């Protein structure tokens, strides 16, 4: 018998899936759903989740024929801009959830979710966020629909309240390991409230997104500004370090009596998602390959998802039991005068400002289309 030879290591999104990493598409647009491209990504690329954003909704309101037709019908009622935004959001969320429903069912709710924002102007208003989340949840009427809530202090209060009401959440805009731990606590407290209220925990998906790409970009900018050889040598390390620290907190929470009680009641772990956005497609691909552990996910832009599908080569589990070296790296960076917490606060403020501006643009574009439809 001839000597057998091992074939090349698998690449692409199948390789990520083999490591337990679920690929998500960030910046989902209606055109991907209506054109049939989203189903192709599910079957061909192995997509496991998706997320809309206000920037894409605004672009669709101005450019997509289906959106303009929907807004024209709403204009004849007539509908206010906020009502029209909700109608567009709910339609897109339902449509994408229906496409991903087979993935959701096959994975018993661990995959196949789609998330949608509520107005970022409510990020520091817990009651307003909960009310907006309830409105979107009722309008979407899909068990694999998640409401995106930024991890501000009041946002985490809203996360707990939404879960307690049986509303699935996607906690976003997390820029530090410390805030990630607080987000996990809010999720577990909310699941406890949901259990006490009699909700089916098996039907209540939860995701938490660490903004790994933006964290690294922010830290790298400060290291570059320092300009010393020691500082420059540490660029490109922040995303992995913070993800390792966050993953350690995730593991610790899953080892508590609280989690064992929730798991016995049917709850699934809040899925850690690493947001790779914040750089070009090449940097996002690097994050997809290096932020690897079982039961996690990575959110990629369309360009980065295509690059990952073409040849991602994950490095194996890079997160489990690696928190000590991550803490040492963070300490080394901070000795140079770059504070991770200060950077996180600045990044969070800047991101919320950008999201709030995007929502203003969305309402303005929708208002303009409604006026056109009334002529």
Short mmCIF file of C-alpha atoms in Angstrom, two decimals:
data_model
loop_
_atom_site.label_atom_id
_atom_site.label_comp_id
_atom_site.label_asym_id
_atom_site.label_seq_id
_atom_site.Cartn_x
_atom_site.Cartn_y
_atom_site.Cartn_z
CA UNK A 1 0.00 0.00 0.00
CA UNK A 2 1.23 3.44 -0.80
CA UNK A 3 1.96 5.95 1.91
CA UNK A 4 -1.09 8.09 2.65
CA UNK A 5 -0.67 11.82 2.67
CA UNK A 6 -2.72 14.28 4.65
CA UNK A 7 -4.55 16.81 2.54
CA UNK A 8 -4.31 20.54 3.07
CA UNK A 9 -5.90 21.93 6.22
CA UNK A 10 -9.45 23.11 5.60
CA UNK A 11 -9.89 26.82 5.15
CA UNK A 12 -12.70 29.34 4.91
CA UNK A 13 -15.75 29.53 7.11
CA UNK A 14 -15.88 25.75 7.41
CA UNK A 15 -12.56 25.96 9.23
CA UNK A 16 -14.00 28.53 11.62
CA UNK A 17 -17.04 26.33 12.21
CA UNK A 18 -14.74 23.38 12.96
CA UNK A 19 -13.25 25.47 15.78
CA UNK A 20 -16.70 26.32 17.13
CA UNK A 21 -16.71 29.90 15.81
CA UNK A 22 -19.99 31.15 14.30
CA UNK A 23 -19.54 33.66 11.44
CA UNK A 24 -21.92 36.64 11.59
CA UNK A 25 -22.50 39.27 8.94
CA UNK A 26 -22.48 42.85 10.19
CA UNK A 27 -24.10 45.64 8.20
CA UNK A 28 -26.86 43.47 6.74
CA UNK A 29 -28.88 45.23 4.02
CA UNK A 30 -32.37 44.54 2.65
CA UNK A 31 -30.96 43.95 -0.82
CA UNK A 32 -29.03 40.89 0.47
CA UNK A 33 -32.31 39.41 1.71
CA UNK A 34 -34.52 40.24 -1.27
CA UNK A 35 -31.92 39.30 -3.89
CA UNK A 36 -31.45 35.81 -2.48
CA UNK A 37 -27.82 36.55 -1.57
CA UNK A 38 -28.43 35.93 2.13
CA UNK A 39 -29.69 32.35 1.59
CA UNK A 40 -26.63 31.76 -0.59
CA UNK A 41 -24.37 32.88 2.25
CA UNK A 42 -26.12 30.45 4.57
CA UNK A 43 -25.70 27.44 2.32
CA UNK A 44 -22.43 28.36 0.62
CA UNK A 45 -20.51 30.26 3.28
CA UNK A 46 -21.98 28.82 6.45
CA UNK A 47 -23.27 32.10 7.85
CA UNK A 48 -24.74 31.68 11.34
CA UNK A 49 -26.10 35.12 12.24
CA UNK A 50 -26.51 38.68 11.03
CA UNK A 51 -26.94 42.20 12.30
CA UNK A 52 -28.52 45.33 10.83
CA UNK A 53 -27.31 48.87 11.49
CA UNK A 54 -28.87 52.33 11.11
CA UNK A 55 -26.40 53.30 8.41
CA UNK A 56 -27.60 50.49 6.16
CA UNK A 57 -31.25 51.23 6.91
CA UNK A 58 -30.75 54.87 5.88
CA UNK A 59 -29.00 53.87 2.66
CA UNK A 60 -31.81 51.42 1.82
CA UNK A 61 -34.48 54.03 2.55
CA UNK A 62 -32.87 56.28 -0.04
CA UNK A 63 -31.83 53.70 -2.64
CA UNK A 64 -33.74 50.41 -2.35
CA UNK A 65 -36.84 50.17 -4.56
CA UNK A 66 -38.67 47.97 -2.06
CA UNK A 67 -38.01 50.42 0.78
CA UNK A 68 -39.16 53.38 -1.28
CA UNK A 69 -42.33 51.55 -2.25
CA UNK A 70 -43.01 50.69 1.38
CA UNK A 71 -42.43 54.32 2.42
CA UNK A 72 -44.72 55.51 -0.36
CA UNK A 73 -47.52 53.33 1.03
CA UNK A 74 -46.81 54.57 4.55
CA UNK A 75 -46.92 58.17 3.32
CA UNK A 76 -50.53 57.76 2.21
CA UNK A 77 -51.75 56.77 5.71
CA UNK A 78 -50.01 59.16 6.66
CA UNK A 79 -47.29 57.77 8.98
CA UNK A 80 -44.87 59.80 11.09
CA UNK A 81 -41.13 59.27 10.46
CA UNK A 82 -40.62 57.28 13.69
CA UNK A 83 -43.54 55.01 12.79
CA UNK A 84 -42.11 54.51 9.32
CA UNK A 85 -38.64 53.70 10.71
CA UNK A 86 -40.19 51.06 12.95
CA UNK A 87 -42.11 49.61 10.00
CA UNK A 88 -38.95 49.38 7.87
CA UNK A 89 -36.95 47.89 10.74
CA UNK A 90 -39.59 45.29 11.60
CA UNK A 91 -40.03 44.27 7.95
CA UNK A 92 -36.28 43.80 7.44
CA UNK A 93 -35.87 42.00 10.75
CA UNK A 94 -38.75 39.59 10.04
CA UNK A 95 -37.50 38.88 6.53
CA UNK A 96 -33.94 38.10 7.63
CA UNK A 97 -35.16 36.05 10.60
CA UNK A 98 -37.26 33.92 8.27
CA UNK A 99 -34.22 33.23 6.08
CA UNK A 100 -32.10 32.22 9.09
CA UNK A 101 -34.89 30.27 10.80
CA UNK A 102 -33.67 26.85 9.56
CA UNK A 103 -30.28 27.57 11.16
CA UNK A 104 -32.01 28.62 14.38
CA UNK A 105 -34.12 25.46 14.46
CA UNK A 106 -31.24 23.12 13.56
CA UNK A 107 -29.07 24.59 16.31
CA UNK A 108 -31.92 24.62 18.85
CA UNK A 109 -31.60 28.40 19.14
CA UNK A 110 -27.83 28.63 19.53
CA UNK A 111 -27.39 30.02 15.98
CA UNK A 112 -29.54 31.67 13.35
CA UNK A 113 -30.32 34.97 15.09
CA UNK A 114 -30.64 38.44 13.56
CA UNK A 115 -30.25 41.65 15.54
CA UNK A 116 -31.57 45.18 15.02
CA UNK A 117 -30.85 48.47 16.82
CA UNK A 118 -33.18 50.72 18.70
CA UNK A 119 -32.55 54.48 18.63
CA UNK A 120 -29.07 55.24 20.00
CA UNK A 121 -30.44 58.46 21.53
CA UNK A 122 -31.98 56.17 24.19
CA UNK A 123 -28.62 54.68 25.22
CA UNK A 124 -28.72 56.45 28.60
CA UNK A 125 -32.47 56.02 29.08
CA UNK A 126 -33.30 52.58 30.46
CA UNK A 127 -37.08 53.00 30.41
CA UNK A 128 -37.03 54.43 26.89
CA UNK A 129 -34.82 51.61 25.66
CA UNK A 130 -37.10 48.96 27.16
CA UNK A 131 -40.17 50.59 25.62
CA UNK A 132 -38.50 50.76 22.19
CA UNK A 133 -37.29 47.16 22.50
CA UNK A 134 -40.79 45.96 23.40
CA UNK A 135 -42.19 47.82 20.39
CA UNK A 136 -39.67 46.28 17.99
CA UNK A 137 -40.09 42.84 19.58
CA UNK A 138 -43.88 42.97 19.10
CA UNK A 139 -43.53 44.20 15.53
CA UNK A 140 -40.96 41.57 14.55
CA UNK A 141 -42.79 38.57 16.07
CA UNK A 142 -39.83 36.22 15.54
CA UNK A 143 -38.16 34.12 18.23
CA UNK A 144 -34.75 34.49 16.56
CA UNK A 145 -34.96 38.30 16.54
CA UNK A 146 -32.64 40.14 18.92
CA UNK A 147 -32.77 43.77 20.02
CA UNK A 148 -29.38 45.48 20.06
CA UNK A 149 -28.73 47.47 23.24
CA UNK A 150 -25.49 49.43 23.87
CA UNK A 151 -23.71 48.49 27.10
CA UNK A 152 -23.98 51.84 28.84
CA UNK A 153 -24.81 51.80 32.55
CA UNK A 154 -28.48 52.45 31.85
CA UNK A 155 -28.31 50.19 28.82
CA UNK A 156 -27.36 47.24 31.02
CA UNK A 157 -30.33 48.03 33.25
CA UNK A 158 -32.46 47.81 30.11
CA UNK A 159 -30.78 44.51 29.11
CA UNK A 160 -31.86 42.91 32.38
CA UNK A 161 -35.38 44.31 32.07
CA UNK A 162 -35.79 43.15 28.46
CA UNK A 163 -34.66 39.62 29.23
CA UNK A 164 -36.97 39.55 32.21
CA UNK A 165 -39.82 40.33 29.79
CA UNK A 166 -38.80 37.52 27.43
CA UNK A 167 -37.11 39.75 24.82
CA UNK A 168 -33.90 38.38 23.28
CA UNK A 169 -31.01 40.84 23.35
CA UNK A 170 -27.70 41.51 21.64
CA UNK A 171 -25.54 43.60 23.97
CA UNK A 172 -23.25 45.84 21.90
CA UNK A 173 -20.65 48.62 22.22
CA UNK A 174 -18.54 46.82 24.83
CA UNK A 175 -15.02 48.28 24.84
CA UNK A 176 -13.34 46.70 27.89
CA UNK A 177 -13.14 43.40 29.74
CA UNK A 178 -14.55 45.10 32.85
CA UNK A 179 -17.65 46.24 30.97
CA UNK A 180 -17.92 42.80 29.39
CA UNK A 181 -18.17 41.25 32.85
CA UNK A 182 -20.87 43.75 33.78
CA UNK A 183 -22.76 42.89 30.59
CA UNK A 184 -22.61 39.18 31.44
CA UNK A 185 -23.95 39.89 34.93
CA UNK A 186 -26.85 41.89 33.47
CA UNK A 187 -27.63 39.00 31.11
CA UNK A 188 -27.60 36.38 33.87
CA UNK A 189 -29.70 38.59 36.16
CA UNK A 190 -32.17 39.09 33.31
CA UNK A 191 -32.35 35.37 32.63
CA UNK A 192 -33.01 34.80 36.34
CA UNK A 193 -35.85 37.32 36.15
CA UNK A 194 -37.19 35.59 33.04
CA UNK A 195 -37.10 32.22 34.81
CA UNK A 196 -38.96 33.66 37.80
CA UNK A 197 -41.56 35.15 35.43
CA UNK A 198 -42.17 31.78 33.79
CA UNK A 199 -40.58 32.49 30.40
CA UNK A 200 -39.11 29.63 28.39
CA UNK A 201 -35.35 30.18 28.69
CA UNK A 202 -34.67 27.81 25.82
CA UNK A 203 -36.50 30.28 23.56
CA UNK A 204 -34.59 33.34 24.81
CA UNK A 205 -31.34 33.89 22.86
CA UNK A 206 -28.64 36.26 24.13
CA UNK A 207 -25.46 37.56 22.49
CA UNK A 208 -22.73 39.87 23.79
CA UNK A 209 -20.39 41.74 21.42
CA UNK A 210 -16.91 42.88 22.37
CA UNK A 211 -15.76 45.62 19.97
CA UNK A 212 -12.37 43.95 19.48
CA UNK A 213 -11.51 45.67 16.21
CA UNK A 214 -12.25 49.17 17.49
CA UNK A 215 -10.41 48.48 20.76
CA UNK A 216 -7.28 47.51 18.86
CA UNK A 217 -7.55 50.49 16.52
CA UNK A 218 -7.89 52.84 19.50
CA UNK A 219 -4.96 51.35 21.42
CA UNK A 220 -2.79 51.22 18.29
CA UNK A 221 -3.43 54.91 17.60
CA UNK A 222 -2.16 55.79 21.08
CA UNK A 223 0.87 53.52 20.76
CA UNK A 224 1.68 55.08 17.39
CA UNK A 225 1.42 58.54 18.91
CA UNK A 226 4.00 57.54 21.54
CA UNK A 227 6.30 56.45 18.73
CA UNK A 228 8.86 54.64 20.85
CA UNK A 229 10.19 51.24 19.73
CA UNK A 230 8.54 49.56 22.73
CA UNK A 231 5.19 51.18 21.94
CA UNK A 232 5.32 50.42 18.22
CA UNK A 233 6.17 46.77 18.93
CA UNK A 234 2.93 46.34 20.89
CA UNK A 235 0.62 47.42 18.09
CA UNK A 236 -1.79 44.76 16.89
CA UNK A 237 -2.03 42.98 20.25
CA UNK A 238 -4.93 44.69 22.03
CA UNK A 239 -7.85 42.81 20.45
CA UNK A 240 -6.51 39.40 21.40
CA UNK A 241 -5.56 40.53 24.92
CA UNK A 242 -8.97 41.99 25.73
CA UNK A 243 -10.79 39.05 24.14
CA UNK A 244 -8.79 36.65 26.30
CA UNK A 245 -9.66 38.58 29.45
CA UNK A 246 -13.31 38.76 28.44
CA UNK A 247 -13.43 35.05 27.63
CA UNK A 248 -12.01 34.25 31.06
CA UNK A 249 -14.87 36.22 32.64
CA UNK A 250 -17.31 34.28 30.45
CA UNK A 251 -15.86 30.96 31.63
CA UNK A 252 -16.02 32.09 35.25
CA UNK A 253 -19.69 33.05 34.95
CA UNK A 254 -20.49 29.63 33.46
CA UNK A 255 -18.92 28.01 36.50
CA UNK A 256 -21.28 29.63 39.00
CA UNK A 257 -24.25 28.15 40.83
CA UNK A 258 -26.38 30.85 39.16
CA UNK A 259 -25.52 29.57 35.69
CA UNK A 260 -26.03 25.93 36.64
CA UNK A 261 -29.52 26.83 37.83
CA UNK A 262 -30.26 28.70 34.59
CA UNK A 263 -28.84 25.92 32.41
CA UNK A 264 -30.99 23.37 34.22
CA UNK A 265 -33.99 25.54 33.31
CA UNK A 266 -33.01 25.42 29.60
CA UNK A 267 -30.95 28.59 29.18
CA UNK A 268 -28.16 28.71 26.62
CA UNK A 269 -24.91 30.58 27.37
CA UNK A 270 -24.83 34.20 26.16
CA UNK A 271 -22.82 33.79 22.98
CA UNK A 272 -19.61 35.85 22.96
CA UNK A 273 -19.25 37.68 19.66
CA UNK A 274 -16.04 39.42 18.63
CA UNK A 275 -16.79 42.49 16.53
CA UNK A 276 -13.95 42.59 14.00
CA UNK A 277 -14.99 45.92 12.44
CA UNK A 278 -12.68 48.87 12.95
CA UNK A 279 -10.09 48.25 10.26
CA UNK A 280 -9.85 47.05 6.70
CA UNK A 281 -10.94 43.60 5.56
CA UNK A 282 -7.43 42.24 6.08
CA UNK A 283 -7.39 43.24 9.74
CA UNK A 284 -10.89 41.83 10.22
CA UNK A 285 -9.77 38.54 8.69
CA UNK A 286 -6.80 38.43 11.07
CA UNK A 287 -9.18 38.85 13.99
CA UNK A 288 -11.40 36.07 12.67
CA UNK A 289 -8.35 33.79 12.55
CA UNK A 290 -6.90 34.74 15.94
CA UNK A 291 -9.96 35.23 18.20
CA UNK A 292 -10.90 31.56 18.40
CA UNK A 293 -12.62 29.47 21.05
CA UNK A 294 -15.50 27.01 21.06
CA UNK A 295 -18.98 28.53 21.32
CA UNK A 296 -17.98 32.01 20.20
CA UNK A 297 -18.69 34.03 17.06
CA UNK A 298 -17.11 36.72 14.94
CA UNK A 299 -18.97 39.62 13.28
CA UNK A 300 -17.50 40.60 9.92
CA UNK A 301 -18.25 43.24 7.31
CA UNK A 302 -19.39 41.94 3.91
CA UNK A 303 -15.88 42.39 2.46
CA UNK A 304 -14.23 40.62 5.38
CA UNK A 305 -16.80 37.81 5.30
CA UNK A 306 -15.96 37.24 1.64
CA UNK A 307 -12.25 37.19 2.49
CA UNK A 308 -12.83 34.73 5.33
CA UNK A 309 -14.94 32.49 3.10
CA UNK A 310 -12.16 32.50 0.52
CA UNK A 311 -9.51 31.25 2.89
CA UNK A 312 -9.66 31.86 6.64
CA UNK A 313 -7.03 29.84 8.52
CA UNK A 314 -7.97 29.90 12.21
CA UNK A 315 -5.09 29.32 14.60
CA UNK A 316 -6.95 26.94 16.92
CA UNK A 317 -8.14 27.87 20.39
CA UNK A 318 -6.32 31.10 21.22
CA UNK A 319 -8.44 32.24 24.17
CA UNK A 320 -8.90 29.44 26.70
CA UNK A 321 -6.57 29.68 29.74
CA UNK A 322 -4.62 32.56 28.16
CA UNK A 323 -5.81 35.32 30.51
CA UNK A 324 -2.58 35.61 32.49
CA UNK A 325 -0.46 36.47 29.48
CA UNK A 326 -3.20 38.84 28.34
CA UNK A 327 -3.15 40.61 31.70
CA UNK A 328 0.65 40.88 31.47
CA UNK A 329 0.38 42.44 28.02
CA UNK A 330 -2.21 44.97 29.18
CA UNK A 331 0.05 45.86 32.09
CA UNK A 332 2.97 46.35 29.70
CA UNK A 333 0.92 48.68 27.50
CA UNK A 334 -0.31 50.66 30.48
CA UNK A 335 3.24 51.07 31.83
CA UNK A 336 3.92 53.02 28.66
CA UNK A 337 1.09 55.40 29.57
CA UNK A 338 -1.76 53.99 27.46
CA UNK A 339 -4.82 53.28 29.62
CA UNK A 340 -7.22 50.61 28.39
CA UNK A 341 -10.08 52.00 30.52
CA UNK A 342 -9.56 55.58 29.33
CA UNK A 343 -9.39 54.35 25.75
CA UNK A 344 -12.58 52.33 26.27
CA UNK A 345 -14.45 55.35 27.64
CA UNK A 346 -13.36 57.48 24.70
CA UNK A 347 -14.24 54.81 22.16
CA UNK A 348 -17.66 54.22 23.71
CA UNK A 349 -18.48 57.94 23.69
CA UNK A 350 -17.34 58.36 20.10
CA UNK A 351 -19.24 55.29 18.94
CA UNK A 352 -22.49 56.36 20.60
CA UNK A 353 -22.14 59.79 19.04
CA UNK A 354 -21.70 58.21 15.62
CA UNK A 355 -24.68 55.89 16.14
CA UNK A 356 -26.85 58.81 17.29
CA UNK A 357 -25.85 60.76 14.17
CA UNK A 358 -26.68 57.72 12.03
CA UNK A 359 -30.15 57.57 13.56
CA UNK A 360 -30.66 61.27 12.83
CA UNK A 361 -29.73 60.63 9.22
CA UNK A 362 -32.08 57.64 9.10
CA UNK A 363 -35.03 59.69 10.38
CA UNK A 364 -34.20 62.55 7.99
CA UNK A 365 -34.00 60.26 4.94
CA UNK A 366 -37.22 58.49 5.90
CA UNK A 367 -38.93 61.86 6.41
CA UNK A 368 -37.80 63.01 2.97
CA UNK A 369 -39.13 59.85 1.34
CA UNK A 370 -42.45 60.25 3.12
CA UNK A 371 -42.77 63.80 1.81
CA UNK A 372 -42.04 62.56 -1.71
CA UNK A 373 -44.71 59.89 -1.30
CA UNK A 374 -47.35 62.44 -0.27
CA UNK A 375 -46.94 64.57 -3.37
#
